[in-house]
Amino acid sequence: MELNSNKKIFIGALLMAIAVSLGAIGAHALEKSLSIKQLATFKTGVNYHFLHAIGILLLGLLEKSFSRSLSREFYIFLFGIILFSVNCYIYAITGVKDFAMLIPIGGVAYIIGWVSLSLKFYRK
């Protein structure tokens, strides 16, 4: 499904709002119920969620500025947020290791997304 740049910016902004909300939940609601290690995992998920939501906003703005599709990178970042950040949240809260096993795949998706974006502009 091809999304236009405005929809990518909308999704990026929405993901930012979710990241802020989850950061607040981690800082206030979960602070007393999670161990230091669990809270660190949760915060790592929030940090990468923020960075890649900003990345998605950037993709939408770059599409507007350079009139080129960045849909592949958009979906890779979105996939990374789901596999990395969401699984950090779930693992931190539940302690179920199956979720932790998916986190590195999300990290690789983040790397692939940034490399893909850099190559797309290098070739230009």
PDB file of C-alpha atoms in Angstrom:
ATOM      1  CA  MET A   1       0.000   0.000   0.000  1.00  0.00           C
ATOM      2  CA  GLU A   2       1.506   3.293  -1.104  1.00  0.00           C
ATOM      3  CA  LEU A   3       1.047   6.117   1.387  1.00  0.00           C
ATOM      4  CA  ASN A   4       1.564   9.718   0.395  1.00  0.00           C
ATOM      5  CA  SER A   5       3.953  11.964   2.315  1.00  0.00           C
ATOM      6  CA  ASN A   6       1.162  13.586   4.344  1.00  0.00           C
ATOM      7  CA  LYS A   7       0.038  10.190   5.638  1.00  0.00           C
ATOM      8  CA  LYS A   8       3.622   9.289   6.546  1.00  0.00           C
ATOM      9  CA  ILE A   9       3.942  12.557   8.483  1.00  0.00           C
ATOM     10  CA  PHE A  10       0.594  11.851  10.180  1.00  0.00           C
ATOM     11  CA  ILE A  11       1.708   8.332  11.184  1.00  0.00           C
ATOM     12  CA  GLY A  12       5.085   9.623  12.367  1.00  0.00           C
ATOM     13  CA  ALA A  13       3.410  12.279  14.520  1.00  0.00           C
ATOM     14  CA  LEU A  14       0.979   9.714  15.920  1.00  0.00           C
ATOM     15  CA  LEU A  15       3.882   7.389  16.733  1.00  0.00           C
ATOM     16  CA  MET A  16       5.559  10.310  18.520  1.00  0.00           C
ATOM     17  CA  ALA A  17       2.436  10.848  20.645  1.00  0.00           C
ATOM     18  CA  ILE A  18       2.410   7.137  21.509  1.00  0.00           C
ATOM     19  CA  ALA A  19       6.109   7.264  22.424  1.00  0.00           C
ATOM     20  CA  VAL A  20       5.534  10.250  24.726  1.00  0.00           C
ATOM     21  CA  SER A  21       2.619   8.441  26.362  1.00  0.00           C
ATOM     22  CA  LEU A  22       4.612   5.253  26.863  1.00  0.00           C
ATOM     23  CA  GLY A  23       7.547   7.247  28.220  1.00  0.00           C
ATOM     24  CA  ALA A  24       5.228   8.839  30.782  1.00  0.00           C
ATOM     25  CA  ILE A  25       3.776   5.445  31.718  1.00  0.00           C
ATOM     26  CA  GLY A  26       7.276   4.081  32.190  1.00  0.00           C
ATOM     27  CA  ALA A  27       8.406   7.048  34.255  1.00  0.00           C
ATOM     28  CA  HIS A  28       5.353   7.239  36.497  1.00  0.00           C
ATOM     29  CA  ALA A  29       3.196   4.108  36.480  1.00  0.00           C
ATOM     30  CA  LEU A  30       5.806   1.383  35.987  1.00  0.00           C
ATOM     31  CA  GLU A  31       8.629   2.912  37.982  1.00  0.00           C
ATOM     32  CA  LYS A  32       7.604   1.196  41.207  1.00  0.00           C
ATOM     33  CA  SER A  33       6.502  -2.138  39.729  1.00  0.00           C
ATOM     34  CA  LEU A  34       9.456  -2.958  37.432  1.00  0.00           C
ATOM     35  CA  SER A  35      13.005  -3.830  38.369  1.00  0.00           C
ATOM     36  CA  ILE A  36      15.809  -1.494  37.335  1.00  0.00           C
ATOM     37  CA  LYS A  37      16.702  -3.868  34.486  1.00  0.00           C
ATOM     38  CA  GLN A  38      13.088  -4.124  33.297  1.00  0.00           C
ATOM     39  CA  LEU A  39      12.673  -0.355  33.434  1.00  0.00           C
ATOM     40  CA  ALA A  40      15.908   0.099  31.453  1.00  0.00           C
ATOM     41  CA  THR A  41      14.576  -2.275  28.773  1.00  0.00           C
ATOM     42  CA  PHE A  42      11.292  -0.364  28.654  1.00  0.00           C
ATOM     43  CA  LYS A  43      13.157   2.969  28.348  1.00  0.00           C
ATOM     44  CA  THR A  44      15.349   1.550  25.560  1.00  0.00           C
ATOM     45  CA  GLY A  45      12.164   0.661  23.671  1.00  0.00           C
ATOM     46  CA  VAL A  46      10.833   4.189  24.184  1.00  0.00           C
ATOM     47  CA  ASN A  47      14.102   5.799  23.041  1.00  0.00           C
ATOM     48  CA  TYR A  48      14.256   3.805  19.812  1.00  0.00           C
ATOM     49  CA  HIS A  49      10.531   4.338  19.293  1.00  0.00           C
ATOM     50  CA  PHE A  50      11.120   8.106  19.498  1.00  0.00           C
ATOM     51  CA  LEU A  51      14.097   8.053  17.156  1.00  0.00           C
ATOM     52  CA  HIS A  52      12.346   6.054  14.486  1.00  0.00           C
ATOM     53  CA  ALA A  53       9.072   7.964  14.761  1.00  0.00           C
ATOM     54  CA  ILE A  54      11.193  11.057  14.048  1.00  0.00           C
ATOM     55  CA  GLY A  55      12.735   9.073  11.192  1.00  0.00           C
ATOM     56  CA  ILE A  56       9.262   8.419   9.782  1.00  0.00           C
ATOM     57  CA  LEU A  57       8.427  12.135  10.047  1.00  0.00           C
ATOM     58  CA  LEU A  58      11.691  12.855   8.249  1.00  0.00           C
ATOM     59  CA  LEU A  59      10.784  10.416   5.483  1.00  0.00           C
ATOM     60  CA  GLY A  60       7.511  12.239   4.862  1.00  0.00           C
ATOM     61  CA  LEU A  61       9.271  15.601   4.753  1.00  0.00           C
ATOM     62  CA  LEU A  62      12.008  14.279   2.466  1.00  0.00           C
ATOM     63  CA  GLU A  63       9.386  12.909   0.093  1.00  0.00           C
ATOM     64  CA  LYS A  64       7.774  16.353  -0.075  1.00  0.00           C
ATOM     65  CA  SER A  65      11.126  18.057  -0.661  1.00  0.00           C
ATOM     66  CA  PHE A  66      12.686  15.634  -3.139  1.00  0.00           C
ATOM     67  CA  SER A  67       9.607  14.108  -4.815  1.00  0.00           C
ATOM     68  CA  ARG A  68      10.803  10.557  -4.400  1.00  0.00           C
ATOM     69  CA  SER A  69       9.128   7.604  -2.756  1.00  0.00           C
ATOM     70  CA  LEU A  70      10.499   6.478   0.578  1.00  0.00           C
ATOM     71  CA  SER A  71       7.823   3.862   1.205  1.00  0.00           C
ATOM     72  CA  ARG A  72      10.271   0.980   1.605  1.00  0.00           C
ATOM     73  CA  GLU A  73      12.140   2.853   4.329  1.00  0.00           C
ATOM     74  CA  PHE A  74       8.840   3.852   5.966  1.00  0.00           C
ATOM     75  CA  TYR A  75       7.690   0.234   6.240  1.00  0.00           C
ATOM     76  CA  ILE A  76      11.100  -0.936   7.425  1.00  0.00           C
ATOM     77  CA  PHE A  77      11.084   1.661  10.233  1.00  0.00           C
ATOM     78  CA  LEU A  78       7.510   0.758  11.142  1.00  0.00           C
ATOM     79  CA  PHE A  79       8.460  -2.931  11.193  1.00  0.00           C
ATOM     80  CA  GLY A  80      11.449  -2.031  13.396  1.00  0.00           C
ATOM     81  CA  ILE A  81       9.255  -0.142  15.873  1.00  0.00           C
ATOM     82  CA  ILE A  82       6.930  -3.128  16.127  1.00  0.00           C
ATOM     83  CA  LEU A  83       9.667  -5.747  16.473  1.00  0.00           C
ATOM     84  CA  PHE A  84      12.149  -3.763  18.556  1.00  0.00           C
ATOM     85  CA  SER A  85      10.256  -1.260  20.671  1.00  0.00           C
ATOM     86  CA  VAL A  86       6.971  -3.095  21.169  1.00  0.00           C
ATOM     87  CA  ASN A  87       8.819  -6.272  22.106  1.00  0.00           C
ATOM     88  CA  CYS A  88      10.997  -4.292  24.549  1.00  0.00           C
ATOM     89  CA  TYR A  89       7.790  -3.077  26.198  1.00  0.00           C
ATOM     90  CA  ILE A  90       6.236  -6.525  26.353  1.00  0.00           C
ATOM     91  CA  TYR A  91       9.426  -8.198  27.547  1.00  0.00           C
ATOM     92  CA  ALA A  92      10.016  -5.545  30.226  1.00  0.00           C
ATOM     93  CA  ILE A  93       6.485  -5.936  31.585  1.00  0.00           C
ATOM     94  CA  THR A  94       6.038  -9.703  31.276  1.00  0.00           C
ATOM     95  CA  GLY A  95       9.581 -11.082  31.430  1.00  0.00           C
ATOM     96  CA  VAL A  96       8.663 -13.598  28.706  1.00  0.00           C
ATOM     97  CA  LYS A  97      11.897 -14.314  26.836  1.00  0.00           C
ATOM     98  CA  ASP A  98      10.122 -15.160  23.567  1.00  0.00           C
ATOM     99  CA  PHE A  99       9.531 -11.436  23.096  1.00  0.00           C
ATOM    100  CA  ALA A 100      13.188 -10.660  23.793  1.00  0.00           C
ATOM    101  CA  MET A 101      14.188 -12.986  20.955  1.00  0.00           C
ATOM    102  CA  LEU A 102      12.457 -10.726  18.406  1.00  0.00           C
ATOM    103  CA  ILE A 103      14.132  -7.515  19.551  1.00  0.00           C
ATOM    104  CA  PRO A 104      17.371  -8.020  17.537  1.00  0.00           C
ATOM    105  CA  ILE A 105      15.339  -8.506  14.339  1.00  0.00           C
ATOM    106  CA  GLY A 106      13.801  -5.087  14.926  1.00  0.00           C
ATOM    107  CA  GLY A 107      17.273  -3.635  15.465  1.00  0.00           C
ATOM    108  CA  VAL A 108      18.420  -5.072  12.152  1.00  0.00           C
ATOM    109  CA  ALA A 109      15.335  -3.550  10.504  1.00  0.00           C
ATOM    110  CA  TYR A 110      16.317  -0.137  11.884  1.00  0.00           C
ATOM    111  CA  ILE A 111      19.817  -0.521  10.441  1.00  0.00           C
ATOM    112  CA  ILE A 112      18.491  -1.674   7.064  1.00  0.00           C
ATOM    113  CA  GLY A 113      16.093   1.283   6.950  1.00  0.00           C
ATOM    114  CA  TRP A 114      18.854   3.827   7.575  1.00  0.00           C
ATOM    115  CA  VAL A 115      21.248   2.162   5.116  1.00  0.00           C
ATOM    116  CA  SER A 116      18.490   2.031   2.491  1.00  0.00           C
ATOM    117  CA  LEU A 117      17.753   5.720   3.014  1.00  0.00           C
ATOM    118  CA  SER A 118      21.434   6.660   2.774  1.00  0.00           C
ATOM    119  CA  LEU A 119      21.886   4.663  -0.434  1.00  0.00           C
ATOM    120  CA  LYS A 120      18.784   6.178  -1.999  1.00  0.00           C
ATOM    121  CA  PHE A 121      20.261   9.656  -1.593  1.00  0.00           C
ATOM    122  CA  TYR A 122      23.826   8.606  -2.368  1.00  0.00           C
ATOM    123  CA  ARG A 123      22.698   7.393  -5.788  1.00  0.00           C
ATOM    124  CA  LYS A 124      20.925  10.688  -6.483  1.00  0.00           C
TER     125      LYS A 124
END
